[in-house]
Short mmCIF file of N, CA and C in Angstrom, two decimals:
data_model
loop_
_atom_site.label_atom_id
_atom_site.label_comp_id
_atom_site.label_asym_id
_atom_site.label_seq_id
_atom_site.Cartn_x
_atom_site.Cartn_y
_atom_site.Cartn_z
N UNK A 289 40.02 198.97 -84.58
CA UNK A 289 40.00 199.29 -83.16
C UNK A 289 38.58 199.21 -82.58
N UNK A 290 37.67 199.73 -83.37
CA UNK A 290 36.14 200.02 -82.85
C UNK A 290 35.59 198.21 -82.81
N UNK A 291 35.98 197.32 -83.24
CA UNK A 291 35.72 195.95 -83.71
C UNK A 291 36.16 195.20 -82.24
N UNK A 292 37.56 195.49 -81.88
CA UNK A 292 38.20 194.87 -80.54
C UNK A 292 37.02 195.48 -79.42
N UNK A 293 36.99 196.89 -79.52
CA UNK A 293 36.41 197.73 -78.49
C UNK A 293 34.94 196.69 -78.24
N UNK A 294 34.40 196.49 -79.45
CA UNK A 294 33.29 195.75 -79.11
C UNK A 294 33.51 194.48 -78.76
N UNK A 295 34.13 193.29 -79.27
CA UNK A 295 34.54 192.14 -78.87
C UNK A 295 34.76 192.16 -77.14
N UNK A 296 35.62 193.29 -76.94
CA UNK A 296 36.18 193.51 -75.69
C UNK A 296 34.70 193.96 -74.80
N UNK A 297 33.60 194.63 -75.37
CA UNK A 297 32.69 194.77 -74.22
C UNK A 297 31.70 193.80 -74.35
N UNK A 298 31.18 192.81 -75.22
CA UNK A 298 30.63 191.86 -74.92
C UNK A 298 31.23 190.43 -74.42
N UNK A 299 32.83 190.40 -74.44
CA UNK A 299 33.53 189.65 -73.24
C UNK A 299 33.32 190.24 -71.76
N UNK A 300 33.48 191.25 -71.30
CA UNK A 300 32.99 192.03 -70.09
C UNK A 300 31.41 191.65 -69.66
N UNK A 301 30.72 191.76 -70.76
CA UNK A 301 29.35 191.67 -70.21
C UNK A 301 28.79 190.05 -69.88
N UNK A 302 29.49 189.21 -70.69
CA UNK A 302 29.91 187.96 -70.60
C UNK A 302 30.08 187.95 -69.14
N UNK A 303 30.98 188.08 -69.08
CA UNK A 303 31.87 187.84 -67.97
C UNK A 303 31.02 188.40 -66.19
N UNK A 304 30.22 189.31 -66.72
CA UNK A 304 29.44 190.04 -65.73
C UNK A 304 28.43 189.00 -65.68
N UNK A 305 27.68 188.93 -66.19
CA UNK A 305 26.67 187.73 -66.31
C UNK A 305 27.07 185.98 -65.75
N UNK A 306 27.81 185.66 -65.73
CA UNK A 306 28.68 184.21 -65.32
C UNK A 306 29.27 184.82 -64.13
N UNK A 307 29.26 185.82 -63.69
CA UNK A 307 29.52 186.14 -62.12
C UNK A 307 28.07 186.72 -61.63
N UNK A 308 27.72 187.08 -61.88
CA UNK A 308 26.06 187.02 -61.22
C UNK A 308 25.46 185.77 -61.25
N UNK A 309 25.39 184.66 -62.17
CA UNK A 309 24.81 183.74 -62.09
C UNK A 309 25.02 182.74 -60.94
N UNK A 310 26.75 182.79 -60.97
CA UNK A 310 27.87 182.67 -59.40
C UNK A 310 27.15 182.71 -58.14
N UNK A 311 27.06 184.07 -58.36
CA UNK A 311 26.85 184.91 -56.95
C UNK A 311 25.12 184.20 -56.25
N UNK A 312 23.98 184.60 -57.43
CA UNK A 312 23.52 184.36 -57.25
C UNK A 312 23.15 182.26 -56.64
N UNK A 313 23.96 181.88 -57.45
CA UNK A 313 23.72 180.58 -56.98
C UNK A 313 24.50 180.58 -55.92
N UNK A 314 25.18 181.26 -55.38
CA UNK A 314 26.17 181.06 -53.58
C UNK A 314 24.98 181.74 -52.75
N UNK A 315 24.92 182.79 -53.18
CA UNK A 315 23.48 183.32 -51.91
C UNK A 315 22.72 182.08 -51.61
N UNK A 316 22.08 181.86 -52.51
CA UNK A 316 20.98 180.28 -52.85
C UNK A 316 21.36 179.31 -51.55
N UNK A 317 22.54 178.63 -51.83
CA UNK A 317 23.16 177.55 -51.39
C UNK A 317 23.65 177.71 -50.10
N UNK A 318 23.48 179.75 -49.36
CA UNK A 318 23.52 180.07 -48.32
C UNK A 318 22.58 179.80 -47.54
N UNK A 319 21.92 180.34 -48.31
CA UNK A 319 19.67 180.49 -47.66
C UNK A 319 19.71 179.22 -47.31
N UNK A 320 19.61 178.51 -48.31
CA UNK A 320 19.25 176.68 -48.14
C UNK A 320 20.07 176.00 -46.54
N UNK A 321 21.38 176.20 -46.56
CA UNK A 321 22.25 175.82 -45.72
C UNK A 321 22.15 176.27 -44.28
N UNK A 322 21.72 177.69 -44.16
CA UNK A 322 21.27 178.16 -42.96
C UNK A 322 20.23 177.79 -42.48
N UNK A 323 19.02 176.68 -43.31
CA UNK A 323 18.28 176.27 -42.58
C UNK A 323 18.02 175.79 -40.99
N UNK A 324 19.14 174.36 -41.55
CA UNK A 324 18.91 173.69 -40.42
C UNK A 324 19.50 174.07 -38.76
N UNK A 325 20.85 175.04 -38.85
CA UNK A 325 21.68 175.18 -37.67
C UNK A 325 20.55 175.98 -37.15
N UNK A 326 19.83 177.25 -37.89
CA UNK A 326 18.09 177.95 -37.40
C UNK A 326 17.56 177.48 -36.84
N UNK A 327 16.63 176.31 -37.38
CA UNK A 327 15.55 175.66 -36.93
C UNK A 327 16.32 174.98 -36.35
N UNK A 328 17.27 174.74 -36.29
CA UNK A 328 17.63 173.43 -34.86
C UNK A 328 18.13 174.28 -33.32
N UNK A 329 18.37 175.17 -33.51
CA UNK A 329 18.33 176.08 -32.64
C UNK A 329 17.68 177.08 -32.16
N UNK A 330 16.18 176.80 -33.06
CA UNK A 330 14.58 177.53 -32.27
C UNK A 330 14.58 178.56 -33.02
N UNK A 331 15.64 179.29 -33.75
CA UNK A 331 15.42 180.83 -34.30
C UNK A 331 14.22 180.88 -35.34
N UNK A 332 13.33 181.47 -34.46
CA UNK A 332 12.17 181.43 -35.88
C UNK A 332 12.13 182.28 -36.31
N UNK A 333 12.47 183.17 -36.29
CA UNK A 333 11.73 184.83 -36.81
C UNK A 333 13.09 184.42 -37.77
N UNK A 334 14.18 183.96 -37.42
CA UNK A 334 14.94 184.14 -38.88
C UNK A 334 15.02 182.97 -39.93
N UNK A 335 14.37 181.68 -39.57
CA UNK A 335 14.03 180.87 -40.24
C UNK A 335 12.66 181.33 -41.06
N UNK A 336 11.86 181.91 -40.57
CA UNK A 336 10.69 182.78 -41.47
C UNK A 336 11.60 183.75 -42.03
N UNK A 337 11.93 184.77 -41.90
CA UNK A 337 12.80 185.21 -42.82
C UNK A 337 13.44 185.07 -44.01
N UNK A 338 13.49 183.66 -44.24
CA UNK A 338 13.85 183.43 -45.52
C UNK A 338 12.82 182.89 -46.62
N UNK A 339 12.09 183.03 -46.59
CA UNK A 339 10.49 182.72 -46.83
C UNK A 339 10.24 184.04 -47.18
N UNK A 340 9.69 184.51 -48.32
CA UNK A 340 9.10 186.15 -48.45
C UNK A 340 7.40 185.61 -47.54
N UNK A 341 6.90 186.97 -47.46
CA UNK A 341 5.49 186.88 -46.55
C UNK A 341 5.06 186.53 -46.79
N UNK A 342 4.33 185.62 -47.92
CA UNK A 342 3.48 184.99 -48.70
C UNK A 342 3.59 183.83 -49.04
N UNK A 343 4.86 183.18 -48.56
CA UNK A 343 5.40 181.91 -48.93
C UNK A 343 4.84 180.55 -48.34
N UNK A 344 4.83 179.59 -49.21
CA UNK A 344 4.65 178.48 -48.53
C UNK A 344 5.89 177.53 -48.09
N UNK A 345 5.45 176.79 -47.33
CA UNK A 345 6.31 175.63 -46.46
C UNK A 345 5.31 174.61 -46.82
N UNK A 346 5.44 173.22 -47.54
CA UNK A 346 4.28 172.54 -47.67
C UNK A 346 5.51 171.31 -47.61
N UNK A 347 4.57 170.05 -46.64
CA UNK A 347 5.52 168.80 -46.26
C UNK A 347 4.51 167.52 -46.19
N UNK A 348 4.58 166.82 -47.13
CA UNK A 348 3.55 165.72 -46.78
C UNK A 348 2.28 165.98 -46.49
N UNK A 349 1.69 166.73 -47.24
CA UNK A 349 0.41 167.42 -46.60
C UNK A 349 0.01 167.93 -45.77
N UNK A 350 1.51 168.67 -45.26
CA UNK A 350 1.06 169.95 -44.41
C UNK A 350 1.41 171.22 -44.82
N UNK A 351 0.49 172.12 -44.50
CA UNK A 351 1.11 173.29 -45.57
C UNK A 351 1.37 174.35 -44.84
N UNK A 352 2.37 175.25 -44.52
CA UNK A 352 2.80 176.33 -43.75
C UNK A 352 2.13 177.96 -44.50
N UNK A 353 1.40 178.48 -44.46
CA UNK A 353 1.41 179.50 -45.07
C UNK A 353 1.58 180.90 -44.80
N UNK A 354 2.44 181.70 -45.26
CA UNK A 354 3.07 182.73 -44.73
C UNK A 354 4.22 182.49 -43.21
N UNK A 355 4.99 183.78 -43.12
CA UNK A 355 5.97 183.73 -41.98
C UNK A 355 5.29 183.39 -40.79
N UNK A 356 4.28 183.82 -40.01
CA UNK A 356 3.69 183.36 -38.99
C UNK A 356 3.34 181.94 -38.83
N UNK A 357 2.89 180.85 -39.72
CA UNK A 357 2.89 179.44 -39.51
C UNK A 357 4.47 179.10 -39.61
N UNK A 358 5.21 179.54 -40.27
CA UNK A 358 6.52 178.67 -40.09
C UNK A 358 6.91 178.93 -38.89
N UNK A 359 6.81 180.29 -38.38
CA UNK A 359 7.26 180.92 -36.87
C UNK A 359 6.66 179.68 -35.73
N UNK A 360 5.36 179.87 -35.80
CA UNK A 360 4.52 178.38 -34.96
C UNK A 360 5.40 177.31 -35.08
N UNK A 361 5.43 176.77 -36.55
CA UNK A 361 5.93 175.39 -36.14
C UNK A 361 7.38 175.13 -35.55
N UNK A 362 8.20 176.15 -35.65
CA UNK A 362 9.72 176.06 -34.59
C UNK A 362 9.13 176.36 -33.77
N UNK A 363 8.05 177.36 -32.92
CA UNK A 363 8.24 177.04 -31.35
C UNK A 363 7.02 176.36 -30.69
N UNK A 364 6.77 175.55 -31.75
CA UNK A 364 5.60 174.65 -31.58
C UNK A 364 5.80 173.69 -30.49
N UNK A 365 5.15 172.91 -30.07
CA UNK A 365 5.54 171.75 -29.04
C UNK A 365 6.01 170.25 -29.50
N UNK A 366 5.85 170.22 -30.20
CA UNK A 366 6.33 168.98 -31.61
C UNK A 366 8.18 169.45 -31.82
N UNK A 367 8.12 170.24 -32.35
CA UNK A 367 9.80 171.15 -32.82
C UNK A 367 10.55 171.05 -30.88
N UNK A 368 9.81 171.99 -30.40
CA UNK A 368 10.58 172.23 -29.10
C UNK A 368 11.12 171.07 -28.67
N UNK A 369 10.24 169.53 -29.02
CA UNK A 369 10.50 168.58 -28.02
C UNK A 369 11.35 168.34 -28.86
N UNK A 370 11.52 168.02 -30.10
CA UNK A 370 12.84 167.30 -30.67
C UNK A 370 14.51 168.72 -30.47
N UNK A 371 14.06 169.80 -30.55
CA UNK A 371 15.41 170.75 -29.66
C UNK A 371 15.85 169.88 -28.24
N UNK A 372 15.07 169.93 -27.76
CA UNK A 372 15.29 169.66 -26.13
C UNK A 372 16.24 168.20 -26.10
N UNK A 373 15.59 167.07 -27.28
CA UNK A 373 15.80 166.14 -27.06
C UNK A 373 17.31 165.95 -28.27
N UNK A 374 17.23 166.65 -28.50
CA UNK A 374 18.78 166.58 -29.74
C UNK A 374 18.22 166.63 -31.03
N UNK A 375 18.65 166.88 -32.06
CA UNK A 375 17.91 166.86 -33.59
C UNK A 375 18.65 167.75 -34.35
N UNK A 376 18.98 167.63 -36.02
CA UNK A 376 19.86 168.21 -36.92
C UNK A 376 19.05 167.95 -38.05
N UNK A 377 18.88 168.91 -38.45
CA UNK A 377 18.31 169.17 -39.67
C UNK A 377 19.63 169.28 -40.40
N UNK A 378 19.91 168.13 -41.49
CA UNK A 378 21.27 168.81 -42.10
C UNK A 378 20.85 168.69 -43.91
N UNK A 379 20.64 169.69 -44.51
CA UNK A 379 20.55 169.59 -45.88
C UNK A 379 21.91 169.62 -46.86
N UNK A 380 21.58 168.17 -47.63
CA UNK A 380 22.59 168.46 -49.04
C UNK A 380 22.58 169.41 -49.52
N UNK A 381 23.88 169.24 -50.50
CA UNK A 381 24.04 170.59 -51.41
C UNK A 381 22.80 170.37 -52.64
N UNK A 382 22.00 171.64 -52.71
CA UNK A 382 21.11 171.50 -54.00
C UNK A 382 22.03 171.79 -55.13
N UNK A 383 21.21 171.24 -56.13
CA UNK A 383 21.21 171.68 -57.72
C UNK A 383 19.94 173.17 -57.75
N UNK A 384 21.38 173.81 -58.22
CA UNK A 384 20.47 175.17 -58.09
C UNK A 384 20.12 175.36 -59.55
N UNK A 385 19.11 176.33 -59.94
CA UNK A 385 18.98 176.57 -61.59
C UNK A 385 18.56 178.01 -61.44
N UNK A 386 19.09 179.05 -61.86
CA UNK A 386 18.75 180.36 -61.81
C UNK A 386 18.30 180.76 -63.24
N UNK A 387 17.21 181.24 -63.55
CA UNK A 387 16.49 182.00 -64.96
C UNK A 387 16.05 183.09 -64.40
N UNK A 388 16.51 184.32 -64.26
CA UNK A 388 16.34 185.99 -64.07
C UNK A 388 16.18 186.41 -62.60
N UNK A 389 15.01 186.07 -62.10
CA UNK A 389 14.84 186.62 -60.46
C UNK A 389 14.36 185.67 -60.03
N UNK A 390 14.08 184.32 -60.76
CA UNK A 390 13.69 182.91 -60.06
C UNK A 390 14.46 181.93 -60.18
N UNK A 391 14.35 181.42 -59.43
CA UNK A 391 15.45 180.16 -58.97
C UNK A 391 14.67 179.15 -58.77
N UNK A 392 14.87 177.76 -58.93
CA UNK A 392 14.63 176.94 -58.32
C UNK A 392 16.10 175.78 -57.82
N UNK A 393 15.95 175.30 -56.48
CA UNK A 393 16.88 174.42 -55.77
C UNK A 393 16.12 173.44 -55.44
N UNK A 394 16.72 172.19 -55.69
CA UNK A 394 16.48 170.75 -55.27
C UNK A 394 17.98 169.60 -54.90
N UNK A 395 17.38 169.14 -53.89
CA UNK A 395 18.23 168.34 -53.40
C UNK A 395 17.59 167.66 -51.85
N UNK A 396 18.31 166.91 -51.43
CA UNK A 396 17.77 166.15 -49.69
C UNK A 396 18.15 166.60 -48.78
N UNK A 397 17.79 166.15 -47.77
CA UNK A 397 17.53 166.58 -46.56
C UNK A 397 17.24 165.15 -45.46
N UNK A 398 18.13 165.59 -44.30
CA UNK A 398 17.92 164.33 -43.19
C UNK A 398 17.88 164.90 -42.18
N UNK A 399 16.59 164.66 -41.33
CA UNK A 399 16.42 165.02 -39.69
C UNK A 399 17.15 164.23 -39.15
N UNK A 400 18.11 164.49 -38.30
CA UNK A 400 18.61 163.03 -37.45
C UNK A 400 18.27 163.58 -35.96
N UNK A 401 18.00 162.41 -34.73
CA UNK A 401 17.43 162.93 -33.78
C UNK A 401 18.61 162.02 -32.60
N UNK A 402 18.42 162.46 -31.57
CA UNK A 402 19.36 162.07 -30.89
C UNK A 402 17.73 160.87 -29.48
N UNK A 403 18.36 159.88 -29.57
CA UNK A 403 17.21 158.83 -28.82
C UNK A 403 17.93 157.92 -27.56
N UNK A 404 18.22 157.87 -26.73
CA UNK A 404 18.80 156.88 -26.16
C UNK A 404 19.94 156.71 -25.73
N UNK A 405 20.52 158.02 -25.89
CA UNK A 405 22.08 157.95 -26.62
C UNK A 405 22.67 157.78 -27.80
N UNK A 406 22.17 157.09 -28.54
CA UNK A 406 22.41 157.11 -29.98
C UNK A 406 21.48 158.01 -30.87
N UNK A 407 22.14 157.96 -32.12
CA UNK A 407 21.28 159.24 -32.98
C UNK A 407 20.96 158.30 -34.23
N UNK A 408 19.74 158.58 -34.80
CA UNK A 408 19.04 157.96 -35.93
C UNK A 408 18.46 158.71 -36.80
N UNK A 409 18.34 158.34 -37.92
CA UNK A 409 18.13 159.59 -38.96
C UNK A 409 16.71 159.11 -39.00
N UNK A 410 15.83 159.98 -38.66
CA UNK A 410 14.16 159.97 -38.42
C UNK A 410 13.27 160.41 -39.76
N UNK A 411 14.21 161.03 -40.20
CA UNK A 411 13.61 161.05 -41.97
C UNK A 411 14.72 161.68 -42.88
N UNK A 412 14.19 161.01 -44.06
CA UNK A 412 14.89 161.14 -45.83
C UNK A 412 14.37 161.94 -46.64
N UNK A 413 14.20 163.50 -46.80
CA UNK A 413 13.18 163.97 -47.71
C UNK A 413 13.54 164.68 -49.23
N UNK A 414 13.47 164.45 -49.79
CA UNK A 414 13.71 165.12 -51.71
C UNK A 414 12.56 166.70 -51.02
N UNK A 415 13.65 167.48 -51.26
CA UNK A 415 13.11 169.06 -51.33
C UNK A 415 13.03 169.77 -52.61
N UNK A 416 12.29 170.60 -52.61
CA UNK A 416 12.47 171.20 -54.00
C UNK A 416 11.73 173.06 -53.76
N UNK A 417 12.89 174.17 -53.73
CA UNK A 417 12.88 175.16 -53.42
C UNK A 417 11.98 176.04 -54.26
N UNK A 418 11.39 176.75 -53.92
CA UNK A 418 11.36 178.05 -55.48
C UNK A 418 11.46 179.17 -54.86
N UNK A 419 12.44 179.69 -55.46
CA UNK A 419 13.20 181.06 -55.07
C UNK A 419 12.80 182.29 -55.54
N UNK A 420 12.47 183.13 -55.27
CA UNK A 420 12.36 185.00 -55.96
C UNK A 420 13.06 185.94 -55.33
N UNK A 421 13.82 186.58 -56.70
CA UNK A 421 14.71 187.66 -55.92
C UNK A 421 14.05 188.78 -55.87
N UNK A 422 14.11 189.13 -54.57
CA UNK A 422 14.00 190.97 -54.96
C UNK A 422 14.57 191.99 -53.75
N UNK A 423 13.82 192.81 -53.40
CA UNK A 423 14.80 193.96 -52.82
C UNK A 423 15.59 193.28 -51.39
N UNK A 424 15.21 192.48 -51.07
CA UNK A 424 16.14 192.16 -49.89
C UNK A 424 16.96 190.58 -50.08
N UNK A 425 16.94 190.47 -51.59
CA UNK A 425 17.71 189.29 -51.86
C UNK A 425 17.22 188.00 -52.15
N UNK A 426 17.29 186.81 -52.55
CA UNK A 426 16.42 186.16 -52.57
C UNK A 426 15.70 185.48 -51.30
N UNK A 427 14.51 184.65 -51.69
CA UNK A 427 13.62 184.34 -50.50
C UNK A 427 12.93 183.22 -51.17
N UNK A 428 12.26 182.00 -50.15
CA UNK A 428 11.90 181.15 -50.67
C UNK A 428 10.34 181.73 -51.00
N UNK A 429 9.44 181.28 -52.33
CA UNK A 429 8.04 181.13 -52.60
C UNK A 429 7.14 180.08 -51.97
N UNK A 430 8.23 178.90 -52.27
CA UNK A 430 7.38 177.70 -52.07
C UNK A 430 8.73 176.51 -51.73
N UNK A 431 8.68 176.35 -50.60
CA UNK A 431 9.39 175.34 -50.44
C UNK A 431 8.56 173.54 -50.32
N UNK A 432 9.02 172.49 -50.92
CA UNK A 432 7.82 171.35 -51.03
C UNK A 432 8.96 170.02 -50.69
N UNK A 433 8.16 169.60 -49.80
CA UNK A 433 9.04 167.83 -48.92
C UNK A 433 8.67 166.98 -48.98
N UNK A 434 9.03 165.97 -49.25
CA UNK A 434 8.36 164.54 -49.85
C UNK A 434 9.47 163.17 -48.95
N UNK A 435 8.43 162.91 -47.82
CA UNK A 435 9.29 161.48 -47.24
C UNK A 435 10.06 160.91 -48.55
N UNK A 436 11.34 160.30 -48.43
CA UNK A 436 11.68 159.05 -49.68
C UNK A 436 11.50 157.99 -49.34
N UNK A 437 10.51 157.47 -49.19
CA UNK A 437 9.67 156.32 -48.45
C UNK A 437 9.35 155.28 -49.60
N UNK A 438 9.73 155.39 -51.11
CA UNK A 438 9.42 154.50 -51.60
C UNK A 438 8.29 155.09 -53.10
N UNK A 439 7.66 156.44 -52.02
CA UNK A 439 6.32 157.07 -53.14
C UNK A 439 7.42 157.21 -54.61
N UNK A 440 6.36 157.59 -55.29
CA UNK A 440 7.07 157.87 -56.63
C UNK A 440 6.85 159.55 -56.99
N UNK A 441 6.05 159.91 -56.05
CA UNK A 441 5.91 161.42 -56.29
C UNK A 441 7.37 162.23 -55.63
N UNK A 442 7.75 161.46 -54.64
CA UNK A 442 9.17 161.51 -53.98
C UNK A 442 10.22 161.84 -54.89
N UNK A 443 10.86 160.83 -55.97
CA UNK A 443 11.86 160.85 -56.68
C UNK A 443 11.47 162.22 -57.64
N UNK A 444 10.24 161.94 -58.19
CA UNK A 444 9.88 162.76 -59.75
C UNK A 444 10.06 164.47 -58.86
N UNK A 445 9.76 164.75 -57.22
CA UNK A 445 10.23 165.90 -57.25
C UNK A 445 11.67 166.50 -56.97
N UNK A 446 13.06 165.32 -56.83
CA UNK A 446 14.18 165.62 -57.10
C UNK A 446 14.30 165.63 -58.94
N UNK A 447 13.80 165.04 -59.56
CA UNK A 447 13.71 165.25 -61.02
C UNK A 447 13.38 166.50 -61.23
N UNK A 448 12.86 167.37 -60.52
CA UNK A 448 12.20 168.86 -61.36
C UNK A 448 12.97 170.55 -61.14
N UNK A 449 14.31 169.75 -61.64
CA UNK A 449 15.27 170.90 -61.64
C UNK A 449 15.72 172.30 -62.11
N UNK A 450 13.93 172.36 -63.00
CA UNK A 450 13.92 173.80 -63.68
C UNK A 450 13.29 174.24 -62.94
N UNK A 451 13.16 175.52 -63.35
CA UNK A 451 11.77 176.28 -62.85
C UNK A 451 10.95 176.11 -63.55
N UNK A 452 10.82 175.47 -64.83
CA UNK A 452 9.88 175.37 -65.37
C UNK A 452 9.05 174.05 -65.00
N UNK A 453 10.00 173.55 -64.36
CA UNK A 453 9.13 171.75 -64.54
C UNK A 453 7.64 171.85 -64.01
N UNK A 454 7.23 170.86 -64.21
CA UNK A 454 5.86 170.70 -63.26
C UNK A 454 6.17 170.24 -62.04
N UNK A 455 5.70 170.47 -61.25
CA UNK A 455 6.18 170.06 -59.45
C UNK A 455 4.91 169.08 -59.82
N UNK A 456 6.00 167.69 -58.60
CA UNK A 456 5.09 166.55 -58.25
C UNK A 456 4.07 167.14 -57.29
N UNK A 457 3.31 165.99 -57.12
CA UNK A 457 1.82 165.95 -56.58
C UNK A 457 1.80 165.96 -55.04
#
């Protein structure tokens, strides 16, 4: 009996663990997803929000640091004009990888903008997230964007699906 009893609580704890890993990768794939309808609709204070205070936003060699630069660049005059003028930030589903309270997510991303009447996708970018959980859930560290223009630093950072990898250049 004492033999089942145990079998039976390391199936439970099993089982607890493969539903946190769940959970945690649906929060993830929330954060990520709420990006764009945010920023395409000006909300900055809650598009910083998902960013802990210390976080970076870094894109082609520009680097956002902390909630107050990401706040700037949605109600920047660059951002405002593409709101005004139509624009969708719509991100794929990432490949998420969760190891304890860090995460990392990678996957693409397409601005499409509205021009003329017609709409054109104005950029292709390979993202690559890094996540930390803590008291208010997870939050991005370092989010990093790479045009897919052809570079090769582009592809190698959809390649870096651990947290351990080395992030491209």
């Amino acid at each position: 009996m004492a033999e089942e009893s145990t079998d039976l609580a390391e199936r439970f704890a099993a089982l607890e663990e493969r539903l946190r890993q769940l959970e945690d990768q649906q929060e993830i794939a929330r954060l990520i997803a709420s990006y764009g309808p945010l920023v395409d609709s000006g909300s900055a204070e809650a598009v910083a929000d998902r960013w802990e205070p210390d976080g970076t936003y870094e894109v082609d060699g520009w680097s956002m640091n902390g909630r107050a630069e990401i706040v700037a660049m949605v109600t920047g005059a660059t951002h405002q004009g593409w709101i005004e003028g139509g624009c969708a930030h719509f991100l794929g589903p990432a490949h998420i990888t969760v190891e304890g309270d860090e995460a990392v997510a990678v996957g693409h991303s397409l601005m499409v903008v509205h021009n003329g009447g017609e709409f054109a996708v104005r950029r292709a970018t390979a993202n690559r997230w890094q996540l930390r959980r803590g008291p208010a859930g997870w939050r991005v560290t370092r989010r990093t964007g790479r045009v897919l223009d052809g570079r090769g630093e582009s592809p190698r950072l959809l390649a870096a699906l651990d947290p351990g990898a080395v992030e491209a250049e």
